[in-house]
Tab-separated table of N, CA and C and ligand atoms in Angstrom:
chain	number	residue	atom	x	y	z
A	1	MET	N	-1.217	-5.940	-34.775
A	1	MET	CA	-1.006	-4.748	-34.117
A	1	MET	C	-0.945	-3.574	-34.968
A	2	GLY	N	-2.101	-3.303	-35.628
A	2	GLY	CA	-2.611	-2.367	-36.204
A	2	GLY	C	-1.376	-1.649	-37.281
A	3	GLN	N	-1.150	-0.391	-37.176
A	3	GLN	CA	-0.080	0.262	-38.030
A	3	GLN	C	1.239	-0.028	-37.451
A	4	LEU	N	1.265	-0.373	-36.293
A	4	LEU	CA	2.854	-0.511	-35.612
A	4	LEU	C	3.568	-1.600	-36.455
A	5	GLN	N	4.632	-1.465	-36.990
A	5	GLN	CA	5.437	-2.156	-37.658
A	5	GLN	C	6.107	-3.013	-36.905
A	6	MET	N	6.377	-4.138	-37.537
A	6	MET	CA	6.902	-5.400	-36.682
A	6	MET	C	8.303	-5.080	-36.184
A	7	ASN	N	9.342	-4.086	-36.740
A	7	ASN	CA	10.408	-3.897	-36.151
A	7	ASN	C	10.303	-2.940	-35.018
A	8	ASN	N	9.018	-2.594	-35.027
A	8	ASN	CA	8.979	-1.553	-33.630
A	8	ASN	C	8.462	-2.384	-32.344
A	9	GLU	N	8.292	-3.685	-32.766
A	9	GLU	CA	8.312	-4.571	-31.435
A	9	GLU	C	9.496	-4.740	-30.613
A	10	GLN	N	10.622	-4.778	-31.149
A	10	GLN	CA	12.033	-4.734	-30.073
A	10	GLN	C	12.140	-3.432	-29.576
A	11	PHE	N	11.728	-2.243	-30.363
A	11	PHE	CA	11.759	-0.811	-29.919
A	11	PHE	C	11.138	-0.852	-28.474
A	12	TYR	N	9.669	-1.244	-28.534
A	12	TYR	CA	8.810	-1.006	-27.493
A	12	TYR	C	9.252	-2.123	-26.353
A	13	LYS	N	9.797	-3.127	-26.864
A	13	LYS	CA	10.110	-4.244	-25.842
A	13	LYS	C	11.231	-3.651	-24.881
A	14	ASP	N	12.319	-3.006	-25.560
A	14	ASP	CA	13.448	-2.274	-25.042
A	14	ASP	C	13.021	-1.119	-23.921
A	15	LEU	N	12.074	-0.377	-24.426
A	15	LEU	CA	11.435	0.796	-24.049
A	15	LEU	C	11.011	0.291	-22.558
A	16	ILE	N	10.037	-0.748	-22.817
A	16	ILE	CA	9.248	-0.913	-21.643
A	16	ILE	C	10.040	-1.583	-20.526
A	17	GLN	N	11.149	-2.641	-20.783
A	17	GLN	CA	11.909	-2.810	-20.158
A	17	GLN	C	12.816	-1.758	-19.177
A	18	LYS	N	13.377	-0.933	-20.085
A	18	LYS	CA	14.157	0.212	-19.681
A	18	LYS	C	13.247	0.917	-18.587
A	19	THR	N	11.896	1.362	-18.913
A	19	THR	CA	11.030	2.105	-17.911
A	19	THR	C	10.959	0.966	-16.640
A	20	MET	N	10.674	-0.287	-16.832
A	20	MET	CA	10.561	-0.976	-15.697
A	20	MET	C	11.836	-1.034	-14.821
A	21	ASP	N	12.848	-1.002	-15.353
A	21	ASP	CA	14.212	-1.059	-14.657
A	21	ASP	C	14.385	0.575	-13.820
A	22	GLU	N	13.862	1.510	-14.389
A	22	GLU	CA	13.830	3.024	-14.104
A	22	GLU	C	12.791	2.855	-12.621
A	23	VAL	N	11.741	2.451	-12.989
A	23	VAL	CA	10.672	2.491	-12.128
A	23	VAL	C	10.947	1.716	-10.577
A	24	SER	N	11.650	0.409	-10.870
A	24	SER	CA	12.010	-0.405	-9.826
A	24	SER	C	13.109	0.397	-9.160
A	25	GLN	N	13.842	0.892	-9.768
A	25	GLN	CA	15.284	1.690	-9.133
A	25	GLN	C	14.443	2.833	-8.012
A	26	GLU	N	13.471	3.376	-8.613
A	26	GLU	CA	12.836	4.324	-7.767
A	26	GLU	C	12.045	3.906	-6.650
A	27	ILE	N	11.596	2.576	-6.710
A	27	ILE	CA	10.916	2.036	-5.614
A	27	ILE	C	11.807	1.593	-4.534
A	28	ILE	N	13.075	1.271	-5.028
A	28	ILE	CA	14.397	1.084	-4.169
A	28	ILE	C	14.539	2.239	-3.397
A	29	ASN	N	14.644	3.634	-4.201
A	29	ASN	CA	15.094	4.814	-3.588
A	29	ASN	C	14.172	5.233	-2.442
A	30	ILE	N	12.852	4.967	-2.941
A	30	ILE	CA	11.806	5.283	-2.011
A	30	ILE	C	12.084	4.506	-0.640
A	31	LYS	N	11.895	3.363	-0.894
A	31	LYS	CA	12.246	2.288	0.510
A	31	LYS	C	13.342	2.871	1.510
A	32	ALA	N	14.583	3.239	0.444
A	32	ALA	CA	15.611	3.759	1.438
A	32	ALA	C	15.601	4.787	2.299
A	33	THR	N	14.486	5.887	1.673
A	33	THR	CA	14.350	7.005	2.217
A	33	THR	C	13.249	7.019	3.332
A	34	THR	N	12.386	5.737	3.252
A	34	THR	CA	11.212	5.814	4.389
A	34	THR	C	11.393	4.972	5.491
A	35	LYS	N	12.389	5.648	6.309
A	35	LYS	CA	12.792	5.262	7.808
A	35	LYS	C	11.546	5.014	8.367
A	36	PRO	N	11.612	3.923	9.263
A	36	PRO	CA	10.879	3.797	10.435
A	36	PRO	C	10.675	5.204	11.386
A	37	ILE	N	9.459	5.482	11.762
A	37	ILE	CA	9.592	6.770	12.636
A	37	ILE	C	9.575	6.550	14.222
A	38	SER	N	10.794	6.971	14.796
A	38	SER	CA	10.963	6.563	16.178
A	38	SER	C	9.881	7.140	17.108
A	39	PRO	N	9.288	6.560	18.078
A	39	PRO	CA	8.575	6.951	18.911
A	39	PRO	C	9.182	7.801	19.916
A	40	ASP	N	10.176	8.034	19.757
A	40	ASP	CA	11.332	8.674	20.762
A	40	ASP	C	10.689	10.118	20.861
A	41	ASN	N	10.374	10.649	22.196
A	41	ASN	CA	9.903	12.134	22.468
A	41	ASN	C	10.803	13.161	22.055
A	42	ALA	N	12.014	12.676	21.972
A	42	ALA	CA	13.162	13.579	21.743
A	42	ALA	C	13.081	14.340	20.169
A	43	ILE	N	12.333	13.650	19.348
A	43	ILE	CA	11.980	14.048	18.161
A	43	ILE	C	11.101	15.284	18.125
A	44	GLY	N	10.493	15.432	18.911
A	44	GLY	CA	9.446	16.725	19.046
A	44	GLY	C	8.130	16.473	18.596
A	45	ARG	N	7.181	16.991	18.764
A	45	ARG	CA	5.646	16.603	18.188
A	45	ARG	C	5.631	17.164	16.847
A	46	LEU	N	6.259	18.413	16.554
A	46	LEU	CA	6.042	18.939	15.228
A	46	LEU	C	7.067	18.213	13.889
A	47	SER	N	8.050	17.682	14.377
A	47	SER	CA	9.079	17.193	13.406
A	47	SER	C	8.513	15.565	13.244
A	48	ARG	N	7.913	15.159	14.324
A	48	ARG	CA	7.234	13.908	14.035
A	48	ARG	C	6.109	13.835	13.146
A	49	MET	N	5.159	14.988	13.262
A	49	MET	CA	3.897	15.102	12.195
A	49	MET	C	4.484	14.993	10.949
A	50	GLU	N	6.050	15.824	10.845
A	50	GLU	CA	6.248	16.050	9.458
A	50	GLU	C	6.960	14.642	9.059
A	51	ALA	N	7.549	14.122	9.812
A	51	ALA	CA	7.963	12.551	9.579
A	51	ALA	C	6.779	11.969	8.951
A	52	LEU	N	5.740	11.792	9.655
A	52	LEU	CA	4.788	11.191	9.478
A	52	LEU	C	4.024	11.544	8.056
A	53	ASN	N	3.823	12.772	7.845
A	53	ASN	CA	3.607	13.524	6.669
A	53	ASN	C	4.289	12.816	5.601
A	54	GLU	N	5.569	13.179	5.604
A	54	GLU	CA	6.505	12.559	4.400
A	54	GLU	C	6.450	11.075	4.403
A	55	LYS	N	6.369	10.498	5.188
A	55	LYS	CA	6.221	8.788	5.385
A	55	LYS	C	4.722	8.815	4.321
A	56	SER	N	3.875	9.286	4.563
A	56	SER	CA	2.702	9.011	3.883
A	56	SER	C	2.700	9.304	2.403
A	57	ILE	N	3.453	10.542	2.023
A	57	ILE	CA	3.749	10.832	0.753
A	57	ILE	C	4.571	9.843	0.051
A	58	ASN	N	5.656	9.351	0.827
A	58	ASN	CA	6.403	8.488	0.050
A	58	ASN	C	5.617	7.055	-0.108
A	59	GLU	N	5.037	6.674	0.931
A	59	GLU	CA	4.059	5.394	0.783
A	59	GLU	C	3.208	5.671	-0.609
A	60	ALA	N	2.496	6.790	-0.784
A	60	ALA	CA	1.729	7.027	-1.753
A	60	ALA	C	2.418	6.710	-3.238
A	61	SER	N	3.487	7.556	-3.217
A	61	SER	CA	4.495	7.431	-4.609
A	61	SER	C	5.022	5.933	-4.797
A	62	GLN	N	5.149	5.441	-3.845
A	62	GLN	CA	5.490	3.845	-4.034
A	62	GLN	C	4.399	3.093	-4.440
A	63	ARG	N	3.267	3.323	-4.041
A	63	ARG	CA	2.085	2.655	-4.556
A	63	ARG	C	1.709	3.063	-6.177
A	64	ASN	N	2.015	4.245	-6.344
A	64	ASN	CA	1.860	4.619	-7.679
A	64	ASN	C	3.000	3.953	-8.737
A	65	LEU	N	4.195	3.783	-8.245
A	65	LEU	CA	5.149	3.245	-8.875
A	65	LEU	C	4.994	1.682	-8.987
A	66	GLU	N	4.367	1.047	-7.929
A	66	GLU	CA	4.152	-0.229	-8.160
A	66	GLU	C	2.929	-0.609	-9.072
A	67	MET	N	2.219	0.305	-8.953
A	67	MET	CA	0.952	0.158	-10.114
A	67	MET	C	1.399	0.321	-11.468
A	68	ARG	N	2.425	1.219	-11.688
A	68	ARG	CA	3.025	1.415	-13.147
A	68	ARG	C	3.738	0.245	-13.450
A	69	LEU	N	4.401	-0.324	-12.576
A	69	LEU	CA	5.238	-1.569	-12.832
A	69	LEU	C	4.387	-2.771	-13.493
A	70	LEU	N	3.231	-2.642	-12.482
A	70	LEU	CA	2.333	-3.628	-12.970
A	70	LEU	C	1.875	-3.464	-14.531
A	71	LEU	N	1.530	-2.152	-14.748
A	71	LEU	CA	0.727	-1.939	-16.045
A	71	LEU	C	1.789	-2.041	-17.026
A	72	LEU	N	3.157	-1.875	-16.905
A	72	LEU	CA	4.356	-2.116	-17.760
A	72	LEU	C	4.424	-3.545	-18.007
A	73	ASN	N	4.219	-4.317	-16.893
A	73	ASN	CA	4.243	-5.739	-17.319
A	73	ASN	C	3.242	-6.008	-18.129
A	74	GLN	N	2.017	-5.804	-18.019
A	74	GLN	CA	0.904	-6.237	-18.913
A	74	GLN	C	1.085	-5.668	-20.404
A	75	ALA	N	1.588	-4.436	-20.307
A	75	ALA	CA	1.999	-4.055	-21.684
A	75	ALA	C	2.995	-4.760	-22.688
A	76	LEU	N	4.008	-5.576	-21.756
A	76	LEU	CA	4.890	-6.292	-22.269
A	76	LEU	C	4.228	-7.568	-22.914
A	77	LYS	N	3.267	-8.243	-22.193
A	77	LYS	CA	2.330	-9.194	-22.317
A	77	LYS	C	1.513	-8.791	-23.617
A	78	ARG	N	0.932	-7.620	-23.593
A	78	ARG	CA	0.422	-7.111	-24.966
A	78	ARG	C	1.122	-7.190	-25.889
A	79	LEU	N	2.383	-6.816	-26.174
A	79	LEU	CA	3.332	-6.952	-27.061
A	79	LEU	C	3.669	-8.172	-27.349
A	80	LYS	N	3.712	-9.149	-26.600
A	80	LYS	CA	3.846	-10.644	-27.075
A	80	LYS	C	2.789	-11.004	-27.812
A	81	ASP	N	1.434	-10.714	-27.437
A	81	ASP	CA	0.131	-11.069	-27.853
A	81	ASP	C	-0.227	-10.312	-29.143
A	82	GLY	N	0.782	-9.315	-29.356
A	82	GLY	CA	0.137	-8.522	-30.743
A	82	GLY	C	-0.902	-7.620	-30.485
A	83	GLU	N	-1.265	-7.270	-29.377
A	83	GLU	CA	-2.368	-6.202	-29.010
A	83	GLU	C	-1.666	-5.152	-28.439
A	84	PHE	N	-0.417	-5.022	-28.542
A	84	PHE	CA	0.090	-3.504	-27.855
A	84	PHE	C	-0.169	-2.484	-28.947
A	85	GLY	N	-0.419	-1.105	-28.403
A	85	GLY	CA	-0.633	-0.051	-29.155
A	85	GLY	C	-2.136	0.030	-29.596
A	86	GLU	N	-2.899	-0.765	-29.267
A	86	GLU	CA	-4.309	-0.697	-29.519
A	86	GLU	C	-5.103	-0.080	-28.390
A	87	CYS	N	-5.956	0.803	-28.523
A	87	CYS	CA	-6.873	1.421	-27.730
A	87	CYS	C	-7.842	0.295	-27.206
A	88	LEU	N	-7.857	-0.017	-25.762
A	88	LEU	CA	-9.099	-1.045	-25.285
A	88	LEU	C	-10.253	-0.397	-25.615
A	89	ILE	N	-10.512	0.821	-25.609
A	89	ILE	CA	-11.921	1.466	-25.772
A	89	ILE	C	-12.501	1.528	-27.141
A	90	CYS	N	-11.734	2.182	-28.057
A	90	CYS	CA	-12.209	2.475	-29.586
A	90	CYS	C	-11.545	1.481	-30.615
A	91	GLU	N	-10.396	0.746	-29.904
A	91	GLU	CA	-9.559	-0.076	-30.804
A	91	GLU	C	-8.805	0.525	-31.988
A	92	GLU	N	-8.894	1.858	-31.967
A	92	GLU	CA	-7.798	2.450	-32.833
A	92	GLU	C	-6.223	2.272	-32.405
A	93	ASP	N	-5.448	2.985	-33.102
A	93	ASP	CA	-4.125	2.769	-32.732
A	93	ASP	C	-3.826	3.940	-31.893
A	94	ILE	N	-3.145	3.662	-30.631
A	94	ILE	CA	-2.735	4.608	-29.911
A	94	ILE	C	-1.301	5.557	-30.752
A	95	SER	N	-1.433	6.833	-30.602
A	95	SER	CA	-0.172	7.398	-31.313
A	95	SER	C	1.114	7.155	-30.736
A	96	GLU	N	2.179	6.811	-31.585
A	96	GLU	CA	3.436	6.468	-30.990
A	96	GLU	C	3.915	7.299	-30.160
A	97	LYS	N	3.879	8.628	-30.501
A	97	LYS	CA	4.270	9.899	-29.745
A	97	LYS	C	3.812	9.416	-28.111
A	98	ARG	N	2.363	9.231	-27.969
A	98	ARG	CA	2.117	8.640	-26.544
A	98	ARG	C	2.664	7.670	-26.145
A	99	LEU	N	2.806	6.432	-26.850
A	99	LEU	CA	3.318	5.096	-26.385
A	99	LEU	C	4.620	5.520	-26.116
A	100	LYS	N	5.255	6.530	-26.687
A	100	LYS	CA	7.132	6.469	-26.554
A	100	LYS	C	6.921	7.114	-25.076
A	101	VAL	N	6.233	8.023	-24.660
A	101	VAL	CA	6.245	8.593	-23.315
A	101	VAL	C	5.726	7.585	-22.397
A	102	MET	N	4.710	6.797	-22.483
A	102	MET	CA	3.812	6.121	-21.835
A	102	MET	C	3.514	4.868	-22.184
A	103	PRO	N	4.545	3.936	-22.477
A	103	PRO	CA	4.302	2.567	-23.210
A	103	PRO	C	3.112	1.638	-22.747
A	104	GLU	N	2.847	2.222	-21.319
A	104	GLU	CA	1.798	1.299	-20.640
A	104	GLU	C	0.384	1.719	-21.055
A	105	ALA	N	0.288	2.770	-21.854
A	105	ALA	CA	-0.959	3.288	-21.915
A	105	ALA	C	-1.854	2.254	-22.775
A	106	THR	N	-3.319	2.103	-22.227
A	106	THR	CA	-3.998	1.102	-22.791
A	106	THR	C	-5.265	1.643	-23.581
A	107	GLN	N	-5.256	3.309	-23.573
A	107	GLN	CA	-6.134	4.091	-24.181
A	107	GLN	C	-5.524	5.022	-25.078
A	108	CYS	N	-6.114	5.489	-26.302
A	108	CYS	CA	-5.723	6.348	-27.085
A	108	CYS	C	-6.083	7.861	-26.196
A	109	ILE	N	-5.293	8.956	-26.779
A	109	ILE	CA	-5.575	10.165	-25.956
A	109	ILE	C	-6.732	10.652	-25.917
A	110	SER	N	-7.798	10.517	-26.927
A	110	SER	CA	-8.845	10.897	-26.788
A	110	SER	C	-10.041	10.337	-25.812
A	111	CYS	N	-9.652	8.848	-25.788
A	111	CYS	CA	-10.544	8.132	-25.011
A	111	CYS	C	-10.093	8.369	-23.537
A	112	ALA	N	-8.593	8.478	-23.140
A	112	ALA	CA	-8.152	8.652	-22.031
A	112	ALA	C	-8.685	9.996	-21.533
A	113	SER	N	-8.972	11.304	-22.283
A	113	SER	CA	-9.417	12.358	-21.744
A	113	SER	C	-10.842	12.382	-21.824
A	114	ARG	N	-11.480	11.540	-22.289
A	114	ARG	CA	-13.059	11.423	-22.001
A	114	ARG	C	-13.174	10.657	-20.626
A	115	THR	N	-12.486	9.528	-20.340
A	115	THR	CA	-12.834	8.708	-19.215
A	115	THR	C	-12.256	9.522	-17.815
A	116	SER	N	-11.255	10.273	-17.974
A	116	SER	CA	-10.516	10.808	-16.755
A	116	SER	C	-10.936	12.086	-16.683
B	201	ZN	ZN1	-9.496	5.217	-28.088
């Protein structure tokens, strides 16, 4: 795993698992706030529109969180395989500063800014 020291493996394992717990909790929170929208007319047309809007925003963030969970899972696998922290594009080491904020990152900062 490049310049990453072996004792960092446990650090990133803990970090990824902690992040996965947080993301799972956020998904639970979003699911709890996404109430089914009543077709009841008493709710009024405008507030029904607002409710629908809010519902689609919540559903979008839920999808993003689920995607992040998937990426974190893959990061955990790369950690086991000794590939963690390597840029998939240029094969350079991803900076630790970046990995600490985004352990699921698969590209170094320069590749990520080129492709996005
Ligand atoms: Zn790169």
